[in-house]
CSV table of C-alpha atoms in Angstrom, one decimal:
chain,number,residue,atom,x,y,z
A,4,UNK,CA,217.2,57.5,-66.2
A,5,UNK,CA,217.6,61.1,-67.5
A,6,UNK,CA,220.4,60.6,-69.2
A,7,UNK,CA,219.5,57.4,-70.7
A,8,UNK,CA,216.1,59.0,-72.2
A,9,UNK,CA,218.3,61.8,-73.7
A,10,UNK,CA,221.1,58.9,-75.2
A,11,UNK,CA,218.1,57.3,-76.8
A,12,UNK,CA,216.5,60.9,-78.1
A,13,UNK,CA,219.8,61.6,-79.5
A,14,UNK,CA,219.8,58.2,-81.3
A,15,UNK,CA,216.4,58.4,-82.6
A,16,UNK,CA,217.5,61.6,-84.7
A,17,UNK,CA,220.0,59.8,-86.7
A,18,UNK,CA,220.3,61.6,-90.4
A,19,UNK,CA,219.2,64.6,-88.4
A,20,UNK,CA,215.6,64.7,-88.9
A,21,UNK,CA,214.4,64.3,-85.6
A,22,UNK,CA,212.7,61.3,-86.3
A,23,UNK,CA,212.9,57.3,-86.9
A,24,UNK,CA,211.4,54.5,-88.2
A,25,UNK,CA,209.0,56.6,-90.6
A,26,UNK,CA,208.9,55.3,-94.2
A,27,UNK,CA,207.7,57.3,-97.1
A,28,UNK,CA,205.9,56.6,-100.0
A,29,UNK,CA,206.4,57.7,-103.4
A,30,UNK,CA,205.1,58.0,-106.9
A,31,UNK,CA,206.9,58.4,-110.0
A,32,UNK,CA,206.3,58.8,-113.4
A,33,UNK,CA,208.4,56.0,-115.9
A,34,UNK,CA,211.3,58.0,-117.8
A,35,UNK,CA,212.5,54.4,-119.1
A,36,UNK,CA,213.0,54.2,-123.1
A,37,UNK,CA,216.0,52.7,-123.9
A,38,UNK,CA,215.2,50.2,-121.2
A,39,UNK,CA,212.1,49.2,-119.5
A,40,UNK,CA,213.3,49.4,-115.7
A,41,UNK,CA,216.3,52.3,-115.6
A,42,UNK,CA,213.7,54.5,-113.9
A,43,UNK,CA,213.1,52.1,-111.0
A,44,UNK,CA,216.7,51.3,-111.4
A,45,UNK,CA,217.5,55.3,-110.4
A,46,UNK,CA,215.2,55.4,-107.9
A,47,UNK,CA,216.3,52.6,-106.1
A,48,UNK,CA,220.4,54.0,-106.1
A,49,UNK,CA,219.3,57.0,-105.2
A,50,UNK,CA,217.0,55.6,-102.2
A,51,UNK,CA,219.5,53.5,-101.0
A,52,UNK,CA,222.7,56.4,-100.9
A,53,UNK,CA,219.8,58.2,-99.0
A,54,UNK,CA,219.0,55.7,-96.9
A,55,UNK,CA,222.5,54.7,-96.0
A,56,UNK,CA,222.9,58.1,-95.0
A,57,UNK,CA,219.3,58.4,-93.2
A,58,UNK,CA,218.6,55.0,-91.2
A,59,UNK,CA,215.7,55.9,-89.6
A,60,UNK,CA,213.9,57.0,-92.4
A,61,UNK,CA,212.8,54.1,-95.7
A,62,UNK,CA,211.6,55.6,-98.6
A,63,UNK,CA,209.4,53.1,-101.0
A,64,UNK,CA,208.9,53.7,-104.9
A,65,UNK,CA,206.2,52.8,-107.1
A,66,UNK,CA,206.7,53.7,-111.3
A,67,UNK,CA,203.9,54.3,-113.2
A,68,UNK,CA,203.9,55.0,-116.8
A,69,UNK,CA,203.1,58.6,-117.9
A,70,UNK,CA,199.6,57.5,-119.2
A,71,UNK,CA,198.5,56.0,-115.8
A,72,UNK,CA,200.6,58.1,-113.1
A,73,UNK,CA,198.2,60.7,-112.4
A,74,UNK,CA,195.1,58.7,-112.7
A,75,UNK,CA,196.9,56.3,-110.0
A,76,UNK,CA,197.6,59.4,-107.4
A,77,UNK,CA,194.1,60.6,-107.8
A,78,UNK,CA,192.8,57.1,-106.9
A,79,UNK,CA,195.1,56.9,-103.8
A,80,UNK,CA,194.2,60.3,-102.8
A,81,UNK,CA,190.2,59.5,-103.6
A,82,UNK,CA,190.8,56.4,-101.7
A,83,UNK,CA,192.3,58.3,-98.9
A,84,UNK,CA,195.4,56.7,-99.2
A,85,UNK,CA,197.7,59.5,-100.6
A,86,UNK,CA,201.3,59.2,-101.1
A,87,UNK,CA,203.7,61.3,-99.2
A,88,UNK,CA,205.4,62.2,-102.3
A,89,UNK,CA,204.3,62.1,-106.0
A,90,UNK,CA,205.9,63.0,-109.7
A,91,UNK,CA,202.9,64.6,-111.6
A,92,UNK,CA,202.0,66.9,-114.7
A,93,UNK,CA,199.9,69.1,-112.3
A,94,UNK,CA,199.6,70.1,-109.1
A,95,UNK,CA,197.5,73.3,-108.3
A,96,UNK,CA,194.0,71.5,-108.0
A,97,UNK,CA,195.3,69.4,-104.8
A,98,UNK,CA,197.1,72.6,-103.7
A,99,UNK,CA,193.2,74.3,-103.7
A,100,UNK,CA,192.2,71.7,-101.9
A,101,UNK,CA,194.5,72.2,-99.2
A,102,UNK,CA,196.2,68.5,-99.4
A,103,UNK,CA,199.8,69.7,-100.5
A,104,UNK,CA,202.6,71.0,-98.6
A,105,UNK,CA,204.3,74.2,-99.9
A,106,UNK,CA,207.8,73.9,-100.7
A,107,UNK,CA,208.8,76.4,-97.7
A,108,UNK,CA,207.5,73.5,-95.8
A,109,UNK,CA,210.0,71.3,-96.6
A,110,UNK,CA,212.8,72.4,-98.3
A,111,UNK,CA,215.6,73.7,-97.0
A,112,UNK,CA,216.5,77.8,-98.1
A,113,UNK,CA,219.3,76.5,-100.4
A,114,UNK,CA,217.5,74.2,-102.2
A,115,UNK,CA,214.4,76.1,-102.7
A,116,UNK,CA,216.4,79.4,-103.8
A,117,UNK,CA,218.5,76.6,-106.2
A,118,UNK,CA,215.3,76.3,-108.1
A,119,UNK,CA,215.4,78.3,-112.0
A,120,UNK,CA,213.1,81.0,-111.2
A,121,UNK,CA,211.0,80.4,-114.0
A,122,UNK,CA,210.2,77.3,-113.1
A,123,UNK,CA,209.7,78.1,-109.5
A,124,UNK,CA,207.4,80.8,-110.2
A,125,UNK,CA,205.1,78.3,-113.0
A,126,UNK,CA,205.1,76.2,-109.6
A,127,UNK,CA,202.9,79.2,-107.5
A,128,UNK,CA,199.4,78.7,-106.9
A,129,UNK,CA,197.5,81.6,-105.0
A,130,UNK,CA,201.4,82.9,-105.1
A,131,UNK,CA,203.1,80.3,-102.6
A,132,UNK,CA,204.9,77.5,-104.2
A,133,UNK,CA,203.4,74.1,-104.3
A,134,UNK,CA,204.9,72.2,-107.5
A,135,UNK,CA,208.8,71.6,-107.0
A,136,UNK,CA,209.6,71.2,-110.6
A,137,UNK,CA,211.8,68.0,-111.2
A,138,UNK,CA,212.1,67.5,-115.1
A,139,UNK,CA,212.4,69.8,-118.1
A,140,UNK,CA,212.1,70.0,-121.4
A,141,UNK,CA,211.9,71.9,-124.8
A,142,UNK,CA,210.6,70.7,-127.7
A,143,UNK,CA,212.2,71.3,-131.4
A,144,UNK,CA,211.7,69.4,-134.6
A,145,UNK,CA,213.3,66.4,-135.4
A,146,UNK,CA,214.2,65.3,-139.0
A,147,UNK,CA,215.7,62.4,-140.7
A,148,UNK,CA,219.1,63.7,-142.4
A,149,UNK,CA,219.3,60.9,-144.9
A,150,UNK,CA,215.9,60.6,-146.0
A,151,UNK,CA,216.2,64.5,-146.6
A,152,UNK,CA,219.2,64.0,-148.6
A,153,UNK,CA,217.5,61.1,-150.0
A,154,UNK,CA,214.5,63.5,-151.3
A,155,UNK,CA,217.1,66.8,-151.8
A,156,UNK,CA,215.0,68.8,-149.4
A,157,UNK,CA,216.6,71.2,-146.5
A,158,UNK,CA,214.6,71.7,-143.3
A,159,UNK,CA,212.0,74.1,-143.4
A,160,UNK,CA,211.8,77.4,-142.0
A,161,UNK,CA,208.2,78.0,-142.6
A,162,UNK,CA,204.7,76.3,-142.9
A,163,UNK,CA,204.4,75.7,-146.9
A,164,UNK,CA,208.4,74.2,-146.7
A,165,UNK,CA,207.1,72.1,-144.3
A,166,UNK,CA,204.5,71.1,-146.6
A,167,UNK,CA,206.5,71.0,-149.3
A,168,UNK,CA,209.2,68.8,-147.6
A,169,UNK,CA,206.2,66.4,-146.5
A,170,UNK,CA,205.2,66.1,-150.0
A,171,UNK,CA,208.7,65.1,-151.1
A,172,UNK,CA,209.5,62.7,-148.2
A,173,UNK,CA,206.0,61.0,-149.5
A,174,UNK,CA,207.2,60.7,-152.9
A,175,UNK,CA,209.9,59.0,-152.0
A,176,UNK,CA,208.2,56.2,-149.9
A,177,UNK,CA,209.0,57.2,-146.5
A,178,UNK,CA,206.1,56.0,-144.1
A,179,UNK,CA,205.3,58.7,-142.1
A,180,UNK,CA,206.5,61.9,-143.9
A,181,UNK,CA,205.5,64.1,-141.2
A,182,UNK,CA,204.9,61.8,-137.8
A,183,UNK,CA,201.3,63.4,-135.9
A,184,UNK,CA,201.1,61.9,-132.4
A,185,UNK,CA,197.8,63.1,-130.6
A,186,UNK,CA,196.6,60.0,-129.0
A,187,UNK,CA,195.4,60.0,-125.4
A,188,UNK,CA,199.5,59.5,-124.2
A,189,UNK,CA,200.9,63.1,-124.9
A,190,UNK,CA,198.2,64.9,-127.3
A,191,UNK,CA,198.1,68.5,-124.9
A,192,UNK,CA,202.6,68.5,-125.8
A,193,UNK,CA,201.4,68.3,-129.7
A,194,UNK,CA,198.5,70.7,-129.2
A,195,UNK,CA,200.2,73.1,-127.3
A,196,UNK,CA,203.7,73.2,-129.7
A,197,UNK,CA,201.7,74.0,-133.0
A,198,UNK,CA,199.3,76.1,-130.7
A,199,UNK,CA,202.7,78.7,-130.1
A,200,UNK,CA,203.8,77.9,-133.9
A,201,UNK,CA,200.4,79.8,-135.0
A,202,UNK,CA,201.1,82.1,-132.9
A,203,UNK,CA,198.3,81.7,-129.9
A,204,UNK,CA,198.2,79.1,-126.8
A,205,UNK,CA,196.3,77.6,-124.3
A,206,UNK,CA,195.6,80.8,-122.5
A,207,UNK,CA,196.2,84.3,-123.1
A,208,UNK,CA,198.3,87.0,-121.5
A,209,UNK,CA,195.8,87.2,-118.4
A,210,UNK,CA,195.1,83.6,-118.4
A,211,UNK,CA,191.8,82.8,-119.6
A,212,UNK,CA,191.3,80.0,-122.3
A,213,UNK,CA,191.7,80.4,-126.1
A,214,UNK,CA,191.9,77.4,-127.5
A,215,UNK,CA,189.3,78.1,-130.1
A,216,UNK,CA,190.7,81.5,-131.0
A,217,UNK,CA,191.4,83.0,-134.1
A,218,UNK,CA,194.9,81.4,-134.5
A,219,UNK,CA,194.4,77.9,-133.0
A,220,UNK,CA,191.1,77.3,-135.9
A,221,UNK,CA,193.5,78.6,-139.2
A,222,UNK,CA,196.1,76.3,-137.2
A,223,UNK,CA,194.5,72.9,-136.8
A,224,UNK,CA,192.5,73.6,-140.2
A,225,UNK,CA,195.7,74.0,-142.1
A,226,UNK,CA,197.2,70.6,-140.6
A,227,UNK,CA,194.0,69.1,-141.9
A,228,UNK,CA,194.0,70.1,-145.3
A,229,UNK,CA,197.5,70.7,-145.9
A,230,UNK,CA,198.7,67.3,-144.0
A,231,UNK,CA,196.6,64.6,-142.6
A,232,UNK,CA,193.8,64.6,-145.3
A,233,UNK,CA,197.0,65.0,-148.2
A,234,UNK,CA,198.3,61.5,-146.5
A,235,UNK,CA,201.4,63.4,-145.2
A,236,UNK,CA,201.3,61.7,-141.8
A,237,UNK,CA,201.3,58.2,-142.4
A,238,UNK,CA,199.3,55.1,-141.9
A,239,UNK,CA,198.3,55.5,-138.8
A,240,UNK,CA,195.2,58.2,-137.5
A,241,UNK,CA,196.5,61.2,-135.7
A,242,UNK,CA,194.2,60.7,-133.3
A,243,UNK,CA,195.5,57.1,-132.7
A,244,UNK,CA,199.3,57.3,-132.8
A,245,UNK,CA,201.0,58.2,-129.4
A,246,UNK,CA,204.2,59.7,-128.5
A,247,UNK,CA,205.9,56.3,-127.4
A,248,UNK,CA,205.1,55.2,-131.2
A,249,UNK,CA,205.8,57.8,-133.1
A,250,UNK,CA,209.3,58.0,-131.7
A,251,UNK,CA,209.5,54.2,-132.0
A,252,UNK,CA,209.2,54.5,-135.9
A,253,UNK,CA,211.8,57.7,-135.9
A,254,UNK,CA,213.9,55.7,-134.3
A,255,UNK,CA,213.7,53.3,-137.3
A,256,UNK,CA,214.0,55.4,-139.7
A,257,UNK,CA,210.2,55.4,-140.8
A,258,UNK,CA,209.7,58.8,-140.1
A,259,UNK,CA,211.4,62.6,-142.0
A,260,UNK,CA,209.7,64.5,-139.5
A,261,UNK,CA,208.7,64.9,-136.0
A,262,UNK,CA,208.2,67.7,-133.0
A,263,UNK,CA,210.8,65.6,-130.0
A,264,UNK,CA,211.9,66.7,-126.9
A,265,UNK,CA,215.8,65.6,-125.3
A,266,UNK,CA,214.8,62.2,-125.0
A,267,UNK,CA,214.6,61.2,-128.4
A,268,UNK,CA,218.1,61.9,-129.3
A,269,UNK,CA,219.4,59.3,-127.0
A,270,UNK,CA,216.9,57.0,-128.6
A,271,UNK,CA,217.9,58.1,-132.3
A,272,UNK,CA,222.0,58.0,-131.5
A,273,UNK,CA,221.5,54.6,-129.9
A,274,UNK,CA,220.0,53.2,-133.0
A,275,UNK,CA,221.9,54.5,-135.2
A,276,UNK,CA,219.9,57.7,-137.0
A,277,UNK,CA,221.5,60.3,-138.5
A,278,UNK,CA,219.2,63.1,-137.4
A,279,UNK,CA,219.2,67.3,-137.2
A,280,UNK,CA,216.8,69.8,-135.1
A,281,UNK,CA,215.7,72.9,-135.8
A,282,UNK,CA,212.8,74.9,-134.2
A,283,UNK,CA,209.1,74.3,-135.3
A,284,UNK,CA,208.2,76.5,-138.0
A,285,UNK,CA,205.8,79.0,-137.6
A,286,UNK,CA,202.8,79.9,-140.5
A,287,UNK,CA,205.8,82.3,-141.8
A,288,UNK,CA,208.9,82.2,-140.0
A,289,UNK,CA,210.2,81.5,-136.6
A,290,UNK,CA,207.1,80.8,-133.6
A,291,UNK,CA,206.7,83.9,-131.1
A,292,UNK,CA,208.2,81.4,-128.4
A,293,UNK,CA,209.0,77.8,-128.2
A,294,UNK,CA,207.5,75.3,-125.8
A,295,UNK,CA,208.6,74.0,-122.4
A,296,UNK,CA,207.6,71.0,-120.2
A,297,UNK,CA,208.1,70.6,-116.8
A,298,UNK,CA,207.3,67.4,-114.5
A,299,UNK,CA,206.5,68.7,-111.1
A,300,UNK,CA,207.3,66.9,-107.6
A,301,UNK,CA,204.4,67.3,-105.2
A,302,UNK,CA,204.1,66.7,-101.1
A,303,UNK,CA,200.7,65.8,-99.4
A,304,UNK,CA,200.3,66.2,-96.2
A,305,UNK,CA,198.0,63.2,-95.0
A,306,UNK,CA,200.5,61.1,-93.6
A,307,UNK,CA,202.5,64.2,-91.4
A,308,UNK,CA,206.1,63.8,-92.5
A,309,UNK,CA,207.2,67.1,-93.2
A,310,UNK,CA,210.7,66.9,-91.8
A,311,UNK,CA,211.3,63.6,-93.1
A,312,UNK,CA,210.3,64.4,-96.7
A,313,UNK,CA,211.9,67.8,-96.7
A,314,UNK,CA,215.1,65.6,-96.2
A,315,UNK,CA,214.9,63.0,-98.7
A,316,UNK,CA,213.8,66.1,-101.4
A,317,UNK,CA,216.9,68.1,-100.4
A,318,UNK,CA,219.0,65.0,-101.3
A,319,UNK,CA,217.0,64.6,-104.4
A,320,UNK,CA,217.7,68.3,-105.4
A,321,UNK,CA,221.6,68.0,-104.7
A,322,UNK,CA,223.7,69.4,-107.9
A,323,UNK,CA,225.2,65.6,-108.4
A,324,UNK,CA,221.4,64.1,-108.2
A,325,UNK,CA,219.8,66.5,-110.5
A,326,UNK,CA,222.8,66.4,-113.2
A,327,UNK,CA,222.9,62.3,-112.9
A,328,UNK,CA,218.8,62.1,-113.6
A,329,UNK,CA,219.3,64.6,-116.6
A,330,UNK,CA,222.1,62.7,-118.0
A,331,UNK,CA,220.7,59.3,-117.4
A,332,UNK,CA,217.0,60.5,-119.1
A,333,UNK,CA,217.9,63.1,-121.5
A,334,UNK,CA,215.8,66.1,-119.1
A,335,UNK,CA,217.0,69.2,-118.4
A,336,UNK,CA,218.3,70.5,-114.8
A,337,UNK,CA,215.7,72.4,-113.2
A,338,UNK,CA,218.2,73.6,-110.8
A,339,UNK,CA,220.7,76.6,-111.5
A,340,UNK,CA,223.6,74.5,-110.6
A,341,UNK,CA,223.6,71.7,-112.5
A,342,UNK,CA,222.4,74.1,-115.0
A,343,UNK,CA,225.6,75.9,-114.7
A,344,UNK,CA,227.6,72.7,-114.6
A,345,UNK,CA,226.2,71.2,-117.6
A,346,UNK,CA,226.6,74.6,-119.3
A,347,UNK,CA,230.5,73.8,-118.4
A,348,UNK,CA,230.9,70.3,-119.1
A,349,UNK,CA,232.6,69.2,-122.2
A,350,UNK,CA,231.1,65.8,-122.3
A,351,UNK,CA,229.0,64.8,-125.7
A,352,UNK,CA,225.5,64.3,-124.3
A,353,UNK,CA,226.0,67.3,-122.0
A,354,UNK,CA,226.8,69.6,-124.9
A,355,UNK,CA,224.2,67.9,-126.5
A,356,UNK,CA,221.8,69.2,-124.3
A,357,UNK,CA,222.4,73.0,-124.7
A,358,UNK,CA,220.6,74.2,-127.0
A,359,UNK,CA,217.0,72.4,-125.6
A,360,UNK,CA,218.4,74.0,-122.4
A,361,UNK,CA,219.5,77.3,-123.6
A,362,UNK,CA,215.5,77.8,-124.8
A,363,UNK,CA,214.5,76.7,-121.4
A,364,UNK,CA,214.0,80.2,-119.9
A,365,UNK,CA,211.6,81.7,-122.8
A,366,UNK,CA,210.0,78.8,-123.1
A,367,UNK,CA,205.9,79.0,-122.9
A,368,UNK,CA,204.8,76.0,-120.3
A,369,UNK,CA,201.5,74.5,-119.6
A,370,UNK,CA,199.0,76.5,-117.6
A,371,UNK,CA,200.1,74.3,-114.8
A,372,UNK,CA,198.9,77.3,-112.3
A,373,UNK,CA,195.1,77.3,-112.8
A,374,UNK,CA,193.6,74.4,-110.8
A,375,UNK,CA,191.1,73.5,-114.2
A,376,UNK,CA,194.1,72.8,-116.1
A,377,UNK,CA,194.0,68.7,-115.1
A,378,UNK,CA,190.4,68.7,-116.7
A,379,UNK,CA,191.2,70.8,-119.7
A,380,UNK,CA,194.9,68.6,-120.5
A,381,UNK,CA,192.4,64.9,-119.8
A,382,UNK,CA,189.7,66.7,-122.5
A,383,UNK,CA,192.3,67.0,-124.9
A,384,UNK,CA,194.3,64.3,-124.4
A,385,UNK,CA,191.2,62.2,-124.9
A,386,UNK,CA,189.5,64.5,-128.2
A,387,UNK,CA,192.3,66.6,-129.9
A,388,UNK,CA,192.7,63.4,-132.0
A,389,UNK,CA,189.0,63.5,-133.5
A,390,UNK,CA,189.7,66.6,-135.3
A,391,UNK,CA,191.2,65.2,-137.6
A,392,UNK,CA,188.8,62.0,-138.2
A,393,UNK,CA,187.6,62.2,-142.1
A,394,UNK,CA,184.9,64.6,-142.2
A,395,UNK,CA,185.9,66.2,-138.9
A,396,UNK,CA,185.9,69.7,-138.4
A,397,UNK,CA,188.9,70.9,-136.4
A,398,UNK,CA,186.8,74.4,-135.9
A,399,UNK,CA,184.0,72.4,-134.0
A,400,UNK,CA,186.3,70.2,-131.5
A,401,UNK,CA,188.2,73.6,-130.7
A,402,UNK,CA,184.9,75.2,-129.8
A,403,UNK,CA,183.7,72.1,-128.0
A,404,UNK,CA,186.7,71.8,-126.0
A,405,UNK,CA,186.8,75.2,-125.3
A,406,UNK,CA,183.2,75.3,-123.9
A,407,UNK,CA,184.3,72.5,-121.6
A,408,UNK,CA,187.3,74.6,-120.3
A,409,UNK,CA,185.1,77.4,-119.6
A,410,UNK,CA,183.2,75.2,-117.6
A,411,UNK,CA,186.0,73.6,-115.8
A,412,UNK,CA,187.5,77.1,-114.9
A,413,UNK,CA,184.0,78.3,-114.0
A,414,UNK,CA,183.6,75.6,-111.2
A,415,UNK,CA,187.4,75.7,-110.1
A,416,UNK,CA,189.5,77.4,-107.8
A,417,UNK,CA,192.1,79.5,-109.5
């Protein structure tokens, strides 16, 4: 009987995890562009290599877009049903809360030491590790070689070029001279990247909010009166066109000018656009730093699974796993191997990627770190865009949404 009980012990812990029959849930966010289902296409590969590995453990997958992922965690979570993993753009208010694992939880020493220490460290609340990044990005500007040669215009290096070029583009019928997305889907990536051009941010050095400073008021008040209200960026209402759209129309050669992240070169090179990148100007020169994105990974605890999640992440985080998503989605690695082996690859789209990935460690990212920040990015996801309504004031919505993140930061814990 003994030895029976320890055959059947033994067999339980198939794919070493001491465990069987569990299966874990997951949330991720919708990297899809060129088609609507790769994402859920990945996913399911990568589950099933894992689970042919792993029989014991099942791992199910839900994709959400990016404009409805986090709202759909927070209603699992409110509803007491949270996931045992999830792919967010925050992390540190359920870390407060006491809901999330810590990456020394799960993860195994090599994987967690494989993380790029800067994004490791963006990833600390109350200094222990609870967002495992899993995408990265930098953002540059985007602009439309031929219609620039069209017009006889060279990309700018400064604000008034980029005025200037604007103005030219216009002239010569293109739609949206300078593309302005910040509707509800991404507005806190445009905030933030002409936030650093002027030379100021969210927050400042010691982390308390600015975003009606000095800087961020001359910077929204030029892009008033020097762009939207001259008609320089296009038919459609800052406030109304999203991300998703204003790619779109690059994509058919509708737009000169755009900020873009890795992404949208696949998009551009797949449709044909001749296109060139170049940093985001600053008011006179080059920004004080450009910006980075990073998608984090998060682990609740609810449902108990440490072990079992900790081996499905360390599979996730292998060097071939993390290159294959960043080739397939146009991210960068967050890990230092496949950083190092892109870095070495000759192939097209991995050279490609160098020089978003090459900014990567000077990059400024989101203040993903204070637990307030998922209020602040809602509030200006849902406003930025009314700054620039006719009549607006862009001085006013910066003071009211700064009053709101005072608020938010008062009542959190950070």
């Amino acid at each position: 009987m003994v030895s029976a009980l320890g055959m059947a012990a033994t067999l339980g812990g198939c794919g070493s995890t001491g465990s069987s029959d569990v299966t874990l849930k997951l949330v991720a966010a919708d990297y899809s562009r060129l088609t609507s289902d790769s994402t859920q296409k990945y996913w399911d590969s990568l589950v099933g290599a894992y689970e042919a590995k792993h029989p014991g453990i099942k791992v199910q997958v839900s994709v959400y877009s990016w404009s409805d992922v986090d709202r759909k965690v927070k209603e699992m979570v409110d509803a007491g049903h949270a996931p045992d993993m999830a792919q967010m753009g925050s992390y540190a208010d359920y870390a407060s809360e006491g809901k999330l694992y810590q990456a020394s939880d799960l993860l195994s020493i090599s994987t967690q030491g494989d993380f790029l220490s800067e994004l490791a460290d963006a990833g600390r609340w109350n200094h222990e590790q609870y967002g495992m990044p899993f995408a990265a990005s930098t953002r540059v500007l985007f602009y439309n070689r031929s219609l620039f040669d069209k017009a006889g215009i060279t990309p700018p290096s400064d604000w008034d070029e980029l005025a200037s070029d604007a103005r030219a583009l216009k002239q010569q019928g293109v739609k949206y001279p300078f593309a302005l997305p910040l509707g509800p889907e991404e507005a806190q990536a445009e905030t933030m990247q002409w936030m650093l051009a002027g030379s100021s941010g969210y927050t400042d050095d010691i982390g308390t909010y600015t975003l009606d400073s000095v800087q961020n008021t001359r910077t929204f008040t030029w892009l008033k009166d020097e762009l939207v209200d001259k008609g320089l960026t296009g038919p459609v209402a800052p406030g109304k066109l999203n991300r998703a759209a204003a790619f779109a129309a690059f994509t058919d050669g509708q737009v000169g000018m755009l900020d873009g992240h890795p992404m949208l070169m696949q998009e551009a090179e797949a449709k044909g656009v001749k296109f060139g990148t170049v940093p985001l100007p600053g008011r006179t020169g080059a920004p004080k730093s450009s910006m980075g994105v990073t998608d984090w990974m998060t682990a609740f605890k609810q449902n108990g699974h440490a072990e079992q999640i900790g081996s499905f992440l360390d599979f996730v985080y292998d060097q071939k796993n993390v290159l294959d998503f960043s080739r397939e989605f146009g991210q960068l690695p967050v890990t230092n191997s496949a950083s190092s082996a892109l870095n070495a690859s000759e192939a097209p789209k991995d050279k490609a990627l160098r020089p978003f990935l090459a900014q990567l460690p000077g990059a400024q990212l989101y203040p993903t770190g204070k637990t307030s920040w998922s209020e602040v990015s809602a509030a200006v996801k849902q406003d930025m865009g009314q700054a620039f309504s006719p009549g607006a004031s862009p001085a006013g919505l910066l003071t009211r949404l700064q009053a709101q993140a005072t608020t938010a930061d008062s009542s959190a814990v950070n």
